[in-house]
Short mmCIF file of C-alpha atoms and ligand atoms in Angstrom, two decimals:
data_model
loop_
_atom_site.label_atom_id
_atom_site.label_comp_id
_atom_site.label_asym_id
_atom_site.label_seq_id
_atom_site.Cartn_x
_atom_site.Cartn_y
_atom_site.Cartn_z
CA MET A 724 -0.51 -17.95 -6.43
CA PRO A 725 -3.30 -16.24 -8.42
CA ALA A 726 -1.91 -16.05 -11.97
CA TRP A 727 -3.28 -12.53 -12.50
CA LEU A 728 -0.84 -11.04 -10.01
CA LYS A 729 2.04 -11.63 -12.41
CA ASP A 730 0.91 -8.77 -14.64
CA ALA A 731 -1.00 -6.77 -12.02
CA VAL A 732 -0.44 -3.04 -11.59
CA PHE A 733 -2.49 -1.61 -8.70
CA TYR A 734 -4.05 1.80 -8.24
CA GLU A 735 -4.71 2.73 -4.61
CA ILE A 736 -7.89 4.71 -4.10
CA TYR A 737 -8.52 6.57 -0.86
CA PRO A 738 -12.32 6.62 -1.32
CA GLN A 739 -12.89 9.84 0.64
CA SER A 740 -10.87 11.83 -1.86
CA PHE A 741 -11.32 10.34 -5.29
CA ASN A 742 -14.60 11.42 -6.86
CA ASP A 743 -17.74 12.77 -5.19
CA THR A 744 -20.97 12.23 -7.15
CA ASN A 745 -23.52 13.36 -4.56
CA ALA A 746 -22.05 16.74 -3.69
CA ASP A 747 -21.47 16.01 0.01
CA GLY A 748 -17.76 16.82 -0.28
CA ILE A 749 -16.67 13.21 0.24
CA GLY A 750 -15.87 10.70 -2.49
CA ASP A 751 -18.18 7.71 -3.02
CA ILE A 752 -18.44 4.33 -4.69
CA GLU A 753 -20.43 5.72 -7.61
CA GLY A 754 -17.54 8.12 -8.17
CA ILE A 755 -15.09 5.23 -8.37
CA ILE A 756 -17.32 3.40 -10.85
CA GLU A 757 -17.41 6.56 -12.97
CA LYS A 758 -13.60 6.64 -13.15
CA LEU A 759 -12.89 2.98 -13.91
CA ASP A 760 -12.03 3.79 -17.51
CA TYR A 761 -9.57 6.40 -16.28
CA VAL A 762 -7.88 3.80 -14.06
CA LYS A 763 -7.81 1.34 -16.92
CA GLY A 764 -6.36 4.00 -19.21
CA LEU A 765 -3.40 4.36 -16.85
CA GLY A 766 -2.69 0.68 -17.42
CA CYS A 767 -3.77 -0.30 -13.91
CA ASN A 768 -5.66 -3.56 -13.90
CA ALA A 769 -6.30 -3.76 -10.16
CA ILE A 770 -7.45 -1.41 -7.41
CA TRP A 771 -6.86 -1.35 -3.66
CA LEU A 772 -9.59 0.52 -1.81
CA ASN A 773 -8.87 1.85 1.67
CA PRO A 774 -11.56 0.78 4.18
CA LEU A 775 -15.03 1.85 3.20
CA PHE A 776 -16.94 0.14 5.96
CA ASP A 777 -19.22 1.53 8.63
CA SER A 778 -17.05 3.46 11.08
CA PRO A 779 -16.99 6.47 13.40
CA PHE A 780 -13.99 7.56 11.27
CA LYS A 781 -11.61 8.40 14.07
CA ASP A 782 -8.87 6.78 11.98
CA ALA A 783 -10.28 7.40 8.50
CA GLY A 784 -12.14 4.06 8.51
CA TYR A 785 -9.35 1.90 9.98
CA ASP A 786 -11.61 1.87 13.02
CA VAL A 787 -14.26 -0.52 11.69
CA ARG A 788 -17.64 -0.58 13.42
CA ASP A 789 -19.20 -3.15 11.08
CA TYR A 790 -17.03 -5.19 8.72
CA LYS A 791 -20.00 -6.27 6.67
CA LYS A 792 -21.59 -2.91 5.98
CA VAL A 793 -20.46 -0.17 3.61
CA ALA A 794 -20.38 3.24 5.30
CA GLU A 795 -23.37 5.30 4.26
CA ARG A 796 -21.24 8.18 3.07
CA TYR A 797 -19.81 5.91 0.35
CA GLY A 798 -23.03 4.14 -0.65
CA THR A 799 -24.46 0.70 0.07
CA ASN A 800 -23.31 -2.91 -0.05
CA GLU A 801 -25.15 -3.15 -3.37
CA ASP A 802 -23.08 -0.26 -4.73
CA LEU A 803 -19.88 -2.02 -3.74
CA VAL A 804 -21.02 -5.21 -5.46
CA ARG A 805 -21.83 -3.13 -8.55
CA LEU A 806 -18.30 -1.74 -8.39
CA PHE A 807 -16.90 -5.30 -8.34
CA ASP A 808 -19.06 -6.20 -11.35
CA GLU A 809 -18.27 -3.08 -13.38
CA ALA A 810 -14.57 -3.39 -12.61
CA HIS A 811 -14.55 -7.05 -13.64
CA LYS A 812 -16.22 -6.20 -16.95
CA LYS A 813 -13.22 -3.95 -17.64
CA GLY A 814 -10.66 -6.51 -16.51
CA ILE A 815 -9.95 -4.73 -13.21
CA LYS A 816 -9.62 -6.61 -9.89
CA ILE A 817 -10.64 -5.06 -6.57
CA LEU A 818 -8.87 -5.57 -3.24
CA LEU A 819 -10.63 -4.43 -0.09
CA ASP A 820 -8.79 -3.37 3.05
CA LEU A 821 -8.99 -5.93 5.84
CA VAL A 822 -8.31 -4.66 9.35
CA PRO A 823 -7.83 -7.80 11.48
CA GLY A 824 -5.79 -6.38 14.37
CA HIS A 825 -8.44 -4.16 15.95
CA THR A 826 -11.95 -2.83 15.55
CA SER A 827 -13.53 0.47 16.47
CA GLU A 828 -14.45 0.84 20.14
CA GLU A 829 -17.99 1.17 18.77
CA HIS A 830 -18.04 -2.31 17.21
CA GLU A 831 -20.80 -4.55 18.64
CA TRP A 832 -18.18 -7.17 19.59
CA PHE A 833 -16.38 -4.63 21.73
CA LYS A 834 -19.54 -3.33 23.40
CA LYS A 835 -20.38 -6.89 24.46
CA SER A 836 -16.78 -7.46 25.52
CA CYS A 837 -17.00 -4.49 27.90
CA GLU A 838 -19.93 -6.01 29.80
CA ALA A 839 -19.36 -7.20 33.37
CA ASP A 840 -21.15 -10.49 32.77
CA ARG A 841 -19.25 -13.05 30.77
CA ASN A 842 -20.53 -13.62 27.23
CA GLU A 843 -19.43 -14.89 23.83
CA TYR A 844 -17.29 -11.76 23.24
CA SER A 845 -15.61 -11.44 26.63
CA ASP A 846 -12.31 -12.77 25.24
CA ARG A 847 -12.63 -11.30 21.72
CA TYR A 848 -10.31 -8.48 22.86
CA ILE A 849 -7.25 -8.52 25.11
CA TRP A 850 -8.25 -7.72 28.71
CA THR A 851 -6.46 -7.92 32.01
CA ASP A 852 -8.26 -9.13 35.12
CA GLY A 853 -8.17 -5.81 36.96
CA ALA A 854 -8.91 -2.21 36.10
CA PHE A 855 -5.82 -0.92 37.94
CA CYS A 856 -2.98 -2.92 36.38
CA GLY A 857 -1.06 -2.18 33.18
CA ILE A 858 -1.05 -4.58 30.27
CA ALA A 859 2.42 -6.08 29.87
CA GLY A 860 3.97 -2.90 28.50
CA HIS A 861 1.40 -2.32 25.74
CA PRO A 862 -0.82 0.74 25.45
CA TYR A 863 -4.09 0.21 27.27
CA ILE A 864 -7.21 1.81 28.66
CA GLY A 865 -8.55 1.19 32.15
CA GLY A 866 -11.63 2.40 33.95
CA GLU A 867 -13.85 2.91 30.90
CA ALA A 868 -15.92 -0.27 31.06
CA GLU A 869 -18.22 -1.92 33.54
CA ARG A 870 -15.90 -4.88 33.36
CA ASP A 871 -13.09 -5.01 35.91
CA GLY A 872 -10.12 -4.98 33.54
CA CYS A 873 -7.91 -2.94 31.22
CA TYR A 874 -8.02 -3.53 27.49
CA MET A 875 -5.13 -3.35 25.08
CA LEU A 876 -4.95 -0.86 22.22
CA ASN A 877 -3.58 -1.76 18.82
CA PHE A 878 -3.10 1.76 17.46
CA PHE A 879 -5.11 4.85 18.45
CA LYS A 880 -7.29 5.03 21.57
CA CYS A 881 -10.35 4.18 19.44
CA GLN A 882 -8.86 0.83 18.31
CA PRO A 883 -8.96 -1.99 20.92
CA ALA A 884 -6.79 -4.99 20.00
CA LEU A 885 -8.51 -8.18 18.92
CA ASN A 886 -7.40 -11.25 20.84
CA TYR A 887 -5.42 -13.91 18.99
CA GLY A 888 -3.66 -15.06 22.17
CA VAL A 889 0.01 -14.95 23.13
CA LEU A 890 2.86 -17.33 22.40
CA ASN A 891 4.58 -17.38 25.80
CA ILE A 892 2.19 -16.83 28.65
CA THR A 893 3.58 -14.74 31.50
CA GLU A 894 0.38 -13.25 32.97
CA LYS A 895 -2.66 -15.12 34.21
CA TRP A 896 -5.07 -13.11 32.06
CA GLN A 897 -3.29 -14.09 28.85
CA LEU A 898 -4.70 -16.82 26.62
CA PRO A 899 -2.75 -19.30 24.48
CA THR A 900 -3.14 -18.95 20.71
CA ASP A 901 -5.02 -22.24 20.51
CA HIS A 902 -7.62 -21.19 23.10
CA PRO A 903 -11.15 -21.53 21.65
CA SER A 904 -11.73 -17.78 22.08
CA CYS A 905 -8.59 -16.93 20.07
CA ILE A 906 -9.55 -19.43 17.37
CA ALA A 907 -12.98 -17.78 17.35
CA THR A 908 -11.37 -14.39 16.62
CA ARG A 909 -9.52 -15.87 13.66
CA GLU A 910 -12.68 -17.57 12.39
CA ALA A 911 -14.64 -14.32 12.73
CA ILE A 912 -12.12 -12.58 10.47
CA LYS A 913 -12.30 -15.48 8.00
CA ASP A 914 -16.06 -15.07 8.04
CA VAL A 915 -15.66 -11.38 7.10
CA MET A 916 -13.34 -12.37 4.26
CA ARG A 917 -15.78 -14.96 2.97
CA PHE A 918 -18.60 -12.44 3.13
CA TRP A 919 -16.86 -10.09 0.67
CA LEU A 920 -15.19 -12.77 -1.44
CA ASP A 921 -18.60 -14.35 -1.99
CA LYS A 922 -19.83 -10.98 -3.19
CA GLY A 923 -17.05 -10.75 -5.74
CA CYS A 924 -14.04 -8.97 -4.28
CA ASP A 925 -10.67 -10.24 -5.46
CA GLY A 926 -8.77 -10.27 -2.19
CA PHE A 927 -7.46 -8.04 0.56
CA ARG A 928 -4.75 -5.63 1.50
CA VAL A 929 -4.20 -6.53 5.14
CA ASP A 930 -3.67 -3.77 7.68
CA MET A 931 -0.88 -4.30 10.26
CA ALA A 932 -0.75 -7.95 9.25
CA ASP A 933 2.12 -8.65 11.64
CA SER A 934 0.29 -7.36 14.70
CA LEU A 935 -2.05 -10.24 15.58
CA VAL A 936 -0.31 -12.23 18.32
CA LYS A 937 1.15 -9.80 20.84
CA GLU A 938 3.92 -11.72 22.62
CA ASP A 939 5.22 -13.47 19.51
CA ASP A 940 8.76 -14.70 18.72
CA GLU A 941 11.21 -12.77 16.55
CA VAL A 942 9.96 -14.24 13.28
CA LYS A 943 6.34 -13.83 14.38
CA SER A 944 5.64 -17.51 13.93
CA ALA A 945 2.38 -17.47 15.92
CA THR A 946 1.00 -14.59 13.85
CA GLY A 947 2.32 -16.42 10.79
CA ALA A 948 0.43 -19.59 11.71
CA ILE A 949 -2.82 -17.63 11.61
CA TRP A 950 -2.08 -16.38 8.11
CA THR A 951 -1.08 -19.84 6.95
CA ASN A 952 -4.44 -21.07 8.18
CA ILE A 953 -6.24 -18.22 6.38
CA ARG A 954 -4.27 -18.82 3.20
CA ALA A 955 -5.34 -22.47 3.27
CA MET A 956 -8.94 -21.28 3.20
CA LEU A 957 -8.19 -19.13 0.16
CA ASP A 958 -6.34 -21.92 -1.63
CA ALA A 959 -9.23 -24.29 -1.05
CA ASP A 960 -12.18 -22.00 -1.73
CA TYR A 961 -10.94 -18.81 -3.42
CA PRO A 962 -7.75 -19.72 -5.31
CA GLU A 963 -7.92 -16.55 -7.40
CA ALA A 964 -8.05 -14.23 -4.38
CA ALA A 965 -4.94 -12.22 -3.49
CA LEU A 966 -3.55 -11.33 -0.05
CA VAL A 967 -1.20 -8.37 0.25
CA SER A 968 0.35 -7.57 3.61
CA GLU A 969 1.32 -4.43 5.39
CA TRP A 970 4.27 -6.13 7.07
CA CYS A 971 7.45 -4.94 5.32
CA ASN A 972 9.21 -8.21 5.94
CA PRO A 973 8.64 -10.34 2.84
CA LYS A 974 10.80 -13.20 4.12
CA CYS A 975 8.23 -13.74 6.89
CA ALA A 976 5.03 -12.51 5.28
CA LEU A 977 5.34 -14.48 2.04
CA LYS A 978 6.35 -17.71 3.76
CA TYR A 979 3.31 -17.46 6.00
CA GLY A 980 0.93 -17.16 3.07
CA PHE A 981 0.80 -13.62 1.71
CA HIS A 982 1.16 -13.33 -2.05
CA ALA A 983 2.80 -9.91 -1.83
CA ASP A 984 4.22 -7.69 0.90
CA PHE A 985 4.63 -3.90 0.80
CA TYR A 986 8.05 -2.28 0.81
CA LEU A 987 7.15 0.54 3.24
CA ASP A 988 8.92 3.77 4.11
CA HIS A 989 10.63 2.48 7.25
CA HIS A 990 13.41 4.83 8.19
CA GLY A 991 16.66 3.99 6.44
CA ASN A 992 15.40 0.92 4.57
CA GLY A 993 15.89 0.34 0.85
CA TYR A 994 12.62 1.89 -0.26
CA ASN A 995 13.12 4.92 1.94
CA VAL A 996 16.62 5.66 0.66
CA LEU A 997 15.36 5.71 -2.92
CA VAL A 998 12.93 8.60 -2.59
CA ARG A 999 12.44 9.76 0.99
CA ASP A 1000 15.80 10.13 2.57
CA CYS A 1001 15.20 13.79 3.31
CA GLU A 1002 15.39 13.51 7.08
CA THR A 1003 18.98 12.30 7.08
CA GLU A 1004 21.59 14.70 8.40
CA GLY A 1005 23.30 16.87 5.81
CA GLY A 1006 20.51 17.08 3.23
CA ASP A 1007 18.58 14.70 1.06
CA HIS A 1008 20.61 11.69 -0.06
CA SER A 1009 17.75 9.86 -1.80
CA TYR A 1010 19.06 7.82 -4.69
CA PHE A 1011 16.75 9.62 -7.13
CA LYS A 1012 17.80 13.10 -5.96
CA LYS A 1013 19.73 14.68 -8.82
CA ASP A 1014 22.08 16.65 -6.60
CA GLY A 1015 23.40 15.14 -3.41
CA GLY A 1016 21.87 11.72 -3.96
CA ASP A 1017 23.78 8.59 -3.00
CA GLY A 1018 24.70 5.67 -5.21
CA PRO A 1019 22.45 2.59 -5.40
CA GLN A 1020 24.43 0.61 -2.78
CA ARG A 1021 22.31 1.49 0.23
CA PHE A 1022 19.19 0.45 -1.63
CA LEU A 1023 20.73 -2.77 -2.92
CA ALA A 1024 22.14 -3.75 0.47
CA ASP A 1025 18.63 -3.68 1.90
CA TYR A 1026 16.65 -4.89 -1.12
CA LEU A 1027 18.73 -7.80 -2.39
CA PRO A 1028 18.52 -9.94 0.77
CA ARG A 1029 14.77 -9.28 0.95
CA TYR A 1030 14.36 -10.20 -2.70
CA GLU A 1031 16.59 -13.28 -2.61
CA GLY A 1032 15.01 -14.49 0.61
CA SER A 1033 11.43 -14.17 -0.62
CA LYS A 1034 11.32 -14.50 -4.41
CA ASP A 1035 10.42 -18.17 -4.35
CA TYR A 1036 7.37 -17.47 -2.20
CA GLY A 1037 5.78 -14.34 -3.65
CA TYR A 1038 6.25 -10.69 -4.44
CA ILE A 1039 7.53 -7.45 -2.95
CA SER A 1040 5.30 -4.44 -3.67
CA PHE A 1041 6.89 -1.11 -4.47
CA ILE A 1042 4.59 1.87 -3.89
CA THR A 1043 4.75 5.37 -5.34
CA CYS A 1044 3.39 6.49 -1.94
CA ASN A 1045 0.34 5.59 0.11
CA HIS A 1046 -2.22 7.26 2.38
CA ASP A 1047 0.28 7.16 5.30
CA THR A 1048 3.41 8.47 3.59
CA PRO A 1049 4.28 11.95 2.31
CA ARG A 1050 3.77 12.23 -1.43
CA VAL A 1051 7.10 11.96 -3.24
CA THR A 1052 6.64 15.52 -4.51
CA LYS A 1053 7.63 16.59 -0.99
CA ALA A 1054 11.22 15.62 -1.69
CA LEU A 1055 11.64 15.13 -5.45
CA ASP A 1056 10.93 17.26 -8.51
CA ILE A 1057 9.19 16.11 -11.67
CA SER A 1058 12.27 14.88 -13.53
CA GLU A 1059 13.46 12.98 -10.44
CA ILE A 1060 10.03 11.45 -9.95
CA LYS A 1061 9.81 10.21 -13.54
CA LEU A 1062 13.02 8.22 -13.08
CA ALA A 1063 11.86 6.87 -9.73
CA TYR A 1064 8.58 5.66 -11.24
CA ALA A 1065 10.34 4.17 -14.29
CA PHE A 1066 12.39 2.22 -11.77
CA PHE A 1067 9.45 1.15 -9.55
CA PHE A 1068 7.40 -0.07 -12.50
CA THR A 1069 10.27 -2.12 -13.92
CA MET A 1070 11.15 -3.90 -10.69
CA PRO A 1071 10.02 -7.43 -9.75
CA GLY A 1072 6.86 -7.84 -7.70
CA VAL A 1073 3.51 -6.11 -7.84
CA PRO A 1074 3.64 -2.28 -8.00
CA PHE A 1075 1.12 0.16 -6.52
CA LEU A 1076 0.36 3.67 -7.78
CA TYR A 1077 -1.31 5.98 -5.24
CA TYR A 1078 -4.13 8.15 -6.67
CA GLY A 1079 -2.88 11.57 -7.73
CA ASP A 1080 0.78 10.53 -7.85
CA GLU A 1081 0.40 10.07 -11.61
CA ILE A 1082 -0.18 13.82 -11.96
CA GLY A 1083 2.36 14.89 -9.33
CA MET A 1084 -0.15 15.97 -6.69
CA ARG A 1085 1.64 17.71 -3.86
CA TYR A 1086 1.98 16.88 -0.22
CA LEU A 1087 -0.03 19.65 1.52
CA ALA A 1088 1.96 20.38 4.65
CA ASP A 1089 -0.44 22.96 6.07
CA VAL A 1090 -3.80 21.24 6.03
CA ARG A 1091 -5.54 20.65 9.34
CA THR A 1092 -5.72 17.05 10.51
CA LYS A 1093 -8.78 15.08 9.41
CA GLU A 1094 -10.09 11.83 10.87
CA GLY A 1095 -6.88 10.91 12.68
CA GLY A 1096 -4.70 11.75 9.70
CA PHE A 1097 -2.36 14.28 11.38
CA HIS A 1098 0.75 14.61 9.16
CA ARG A 1099 -0.75 12.01 6.82
CA THR A 1100 -3.61 14.35 5.93
CA GLY A 1101 -1.33 16.20 3.49
CA SER A 1102 -1.27 13.11 1.24
CA ARG A 1103 -5.03 12.58 1.36
CA SER A 1104 -6.46 15.67 -0.31
CA PRO A 1105 -9.10 15.30 -3.05
CA MET A 1106 -8.04 14.33 -6.56
CA GLN A 1107 -7.38 17.23 -8.92
CA TRP A 1108 -9.12 16.27 -12.14
CA ASP A 1109 -9.48 19.60 -13.89
CA ALA A 1110 -8.26 23.03 -12.75
CA SER A 1111 -10.99 24.82 -14.72
CA ALA A 1112 -13.82 23.00 -12.91
CA LYS A 1113 -15.25 23.67 -9.45
CA ASN A 1114 -13.07 21.96 -6.81
CA PHE A 1115 -10.92 20.58 -9.63
CA GLY A 1116 -13.91 18.50 -10.75
CA PHE A 1117 -13.79 16.44 -7.53
CA SER A 1118 -17.12 17.61 -6.10
CA GLU A 1119 -20.01 19.98 -6.66
CA ALA A 1120 -20.12 20.78 -2.93
CA SER A 1121 -19.12 24.21 -1.72
CA SER A 1122 -15.38 24.20 -1.15
CA GLU A 1123 -15.67 24.53 2.67
CA LYS A 1124 -17.49 21.18 2.69
CA LEU A 1125 -14.67 19.25 1.02
CA TYR A 1126 -13.27 16.33 3.01
CA ILE A 1127 -9.85 18.01 3.02
CA PRO A 1128 -9.05 21.37 1.38
CA GLN A 1129 -7.37 21.11 -2.00
CA ASP A 1130 -4.04 22.47 -3.22
CA SER A 1131 -4.58 26.23 -3.47
CA SER A 1132 -1.33 27.11 -5.23
CA ALA A 1133 -1.64 28.83 -8.59
CA ASP A 1134 0.26 26.04 -10.33
CA ALA A 1135 -1.51 23.13 -8.61
CA PRO A 1136 -1.33 20.15 -10.98
CA SER A 1137 -4.44 18.65 -12.56
CA LEU A 1138 -5.19 15.69 -14.76
CA ALA A 1139 -6.46 17.87 -17.61
CA GLU A 1140 -3.21 19.81 -17.70
CA ALA A 1141 -1.08 16.66 -17.38
CA GLU A 1142 -2.91 15.15 -20.36
CA SER A 1143 -1.92 18.04 -22.61
CA ASP A 1144 1.69 18.31 -21.40
CA PRO A 1145 3.90 15.79 -23.23
CA ASP A 1146 6.49 16.09 -20.43
CA SER A 1147 4.11 15.28 -17.59
CA ILE A 1148 4.61 12.47 -15.09
CA LEU A 1149 1.29 11.08 -16.38
CA HIS A 1150 2.75 10.22 -19.78
CA THR A 1151 5.76 8.52 -18.18
CA VAL A 1152 3.47 6.52 -15.89
CA ARG A 1153 1.26 5.40 -18.78
CA SER A 1154 4.13 4.49 -21.06
CA ILE A 1155 6.19 2.59 -18.50
CA ILE A 1156 3.14 0.61 -17.33
CA ALA A 1157 2.30 -0.18 -20.96
CA LEU A 1158 5.86 -1.44 -21.46
CA ARG A 1159 5.52 -3.63 -18.38
CA HIS A 1160 2.37 -5.23 -19.79
CA GLU A 1161 4.05 -5.73 -23.17
CA TYR A 1162 7.18 -7.50 -21.89
CA GLU A 1163 6.82 -10.51 -19.62
CA ASP A 1164 10.39 -9.90 -18.53
CA LEU A 1165 9.26 -6.74 -16.74
CA GLN A 1166 6.47 -8.46 -14.83
CA ALA A 1167 6.28 -9.71 -11.26
CA ASP A 1168 8.21 -12.96 -11.45
CA ALA A 1169 10.92 -12.32 -14.06
CA PRO A 1170 14.38 -12.41 -12.46
CA PHE A 1171 16.25 -9.31 -11.30
CA GLU A 1172 20.00 -9.11 -11.46
CA VAL A 1173 22.42 -6.26 -10.85
CA VAL A 1174 24.76 -5.81 -13.82
CA TYR A 1175 26.69 -2.69 -12.78
CA ALA A 1176 26.70 -0.75 -9.49
CA LYS A 1177 29.95 0.73 -8.24
CA GLU A 1178 30.86 2.46 -5.03
CA GLY A 1179 31.02 6.21 -5.60
CA GLU A 1180 28.98 6.05 -8.84
CA ARG A 1181 25.32 6.91 -9.26
CA ILE A 1182 24.42 4.68 -12.18
CA LEU A 1183 22.63 1.36 -11.79
CA VAL A 1184 22.47 -1.16 -14.62
CA TYR A 1185 20.25 -4.17 -14.08
CA LYS A 1186 18.61 -7.04 -15.90
CA ARG A 1187 15.05 -8.25 -15.83
CA GLY A 1188 14.97 -11.61 -17.60
CA ASN A 1189 16.54 -10.92 -20.98
CA LEU A 1190 16.10 -7.16 -20.86
CA LEU A 1191 18.82 -4.72 -19.87
CA LEU A 1192 17.91 -1.53 -17.95
CA ALA A 1193 19.97 1.43 -16.81
CA VAL A 1194 19.15 4.45 -14.70
CA ASN A 1195 21.30 7.48 -14.05
CA PRO A 1196 19.62 9.88 -11.61
CA SER A 1197 22.60 12.26 -11.47
CA GLY A 1198 23.10 15.51 -13.37
CA GLU A 1199 26.18 14.15 -15.18
CA ALA A 1200 26.27 11.88 -18.22
CA VAL A 1201 27.91 8.50 -17.63
CA LYS A 1202 29.77 6.23 -20.05
CA ILE A 1203 30.40 2.58 -19.30
CA PRO A 1204 32.62 0.45 -21.54
CA VAL A 1205 30.57 -2.48 -22.86
CA SER A 1206 33.37 -4.79 -21.67
CA GLU A 1207 32.31 -3.95 -18.07
CA LEU A 1208 28.75 -5.09 -18.68
CA ASP A 1209 29.69 -8.75 -18.71
CA SER A 1210 28.70 -10.28 -22.04
CA ILE A 1211 25.43 -8.38 -22.41
CA SER A 1212 23.92 -8.84 -25.84
CA CYS A 1213 20.99 -6.36 -25.63
CA SER A 1214 21.42 -3.29 -27.79
CA ASN A 1215 18.00 -2.47 -29.20
CA LEU A 1216 16.56 0.44 -27.21
CA ILE A 1217 12.85 -0.13 -26.54
CA TYR A 1218 12.21 2.65 -24.00
CA GLY A 1219 14.06 5.76 -22.96
CA ILE A 1220 13.87 8.85 -20.79
CA GLY A 1221 16.46 11.50 -21.61
CA LYS A 1222 19.46 10.14 -23.51
CA ALA A 1223 20.38 6.51 -23.20
CA ASP A 1224 22.01 4.31 -25.80
CA PHE A 1225 24.94 2.21 -26.91
CA LEU A 1226 27.44 4.25 -28.91
CA GLU A 1227 30.24 2.20 -30.42
CA ASP A 1228 31.59 0.19 -27.50
CA GLU A 1229 30.11 2.25 -24.69
CA LEU A 1230 26.79 2.48 -22.92
CA VAL A 1231 26.07 6.21 -22.67
CA ILE A 1232 23.44 7.37 -20.19
CA GLY A 1233 22.84 11.09 -20.13
CA ALA A 1234 22.06 13.17 -17.05
CA GLN A 1235 18.77 12.02 -15.43
CA SER A 1236 18.21 9.30 -17.99
CA PHE A 1237 16.79 5.81 -18.16
CA GLY A 1238 16.78 3.13 -20.83
CA VAL A 1239 15.51 -0.37 -21.53
CA TRP A 1240 17.11 -2.60 -24.20
CA GLU A 1241 16.27 -5.99 -25.61
C1 NOJ B 1944 -2.04 1.21 8.88
C2 NOJ B 1944 -2.93 2.04 8.00
O1 NOJ B 1944 -2.34 2.16 6.73
C3 NOJ B 1944 -3.11 3.36 8.70
O2 NOJ B 1944 -3.71 4.31 7.88
C4 NOJ B 1944 -3.90 3.11 9.96
O3 NOJ B 1944 -4.02 4.32 10.69
C5 NOJ B 1944 -3.23 2.07 10.86
N1 NOJ B 1944 -2.73 0.94 10.11
C6 NOJ B 1944 -4.17 1.55 11.91
O4 NOJ B 1944 -5.13 0.73 11.34
#
């Protein structure tokens, strides 16, 4: 386990929308370099960059045409290496986005794979042996290539699935996972990883990490074996490099070799019920919703088994949001969001802050889809640095040229305004992250324990190491007799939102309040 992950707080940058320095309306690497001090000032000491490799951008860069080449619109390979170097000088680590499940249909490997004559890449992707048959229930394309076969898709039509073999062979065109061609796929991905690690990147966020072997068993052991093999390479040659999975099953992902696994917004899971439960019948029951929110039980019932079953292997990553999920502003208001973030940044594991969430950027429901974003486009609009500057200071381009239109509402948030407002989300984000860095007990590996959570009540009291924390998202103050807190000796308040303190023999948490005691 790379030691730096223990105190890591990530900032996710969607490069298209962060900072444009060449006035083409799209963010670039130079723009990220320019804002490193800003990222550092938030307390983030690590960055995850969404894919910035050569691509036809039919899925915003998750359709990679060349894994080893930075897309021109962002800069050059040299610029990316300069970003690694400048970030390292400031104590910031950089994770790249690795997309191992598929490439773009324009990748050279795929073009060769489509050829009728057999070659080195014929089995790099999953093909049937006839252009007229389906592909074992998976999405596929037939009739597009000279080759007589259908190929499997991993996501959109532009993303053919790379071939890692299948566990139980049922069709004659399927290959076993230990077939030399499937091993070659794995080694090709390792080669890509080495390429960037040798240039100075600090690891990878791995796209659809669970998707490699198609007919796998329930615990995805064949896919897991590939990651265990890849992790062995890291342990041997790049022990400081981190691997974070998009899997949302830490019990599997961490055992197979990932250092951290994202807690994603899967419908009804623990993360979802905290802040995005708005699609449930009868209104929004998100835990952090002041009115109508549920108690913490639904979250705990989902989270605790995940945490207990994975804490000896690595970390769970809470996210404020990401480039695929609606920004939390869609469902929660500012005071609800502050409590949610105070909670996320005091939980075990490695937290991720999505660009713009620190200033309460809104989910833009009405923007037209861009590069395969569809409903996700609303969370990908350009960063709002300063409302008094052209395009909020994101770009000097004319506004029609912007990658995605920006928030046009009169009260659209901006960084400049958030800086000068003492009640902004920004100040909560900075202060809670600073607290996390100050107290080891708030960091990734310090234990988590529920102290008080009762059916029908909104309050949650929990411990991290020797610290006591309490959150009350409801609109009513709550008093808990100290005798119910089971021999807790913490009483010195070190951080608070709203009103939270011990008064005589009671813990008193005001409406929408949060406290940390040592
Ligand atoms: C998950 C990524 O986060 C998403 O943006 C992408 O479209 C798919 N994987 C396909 O790569």
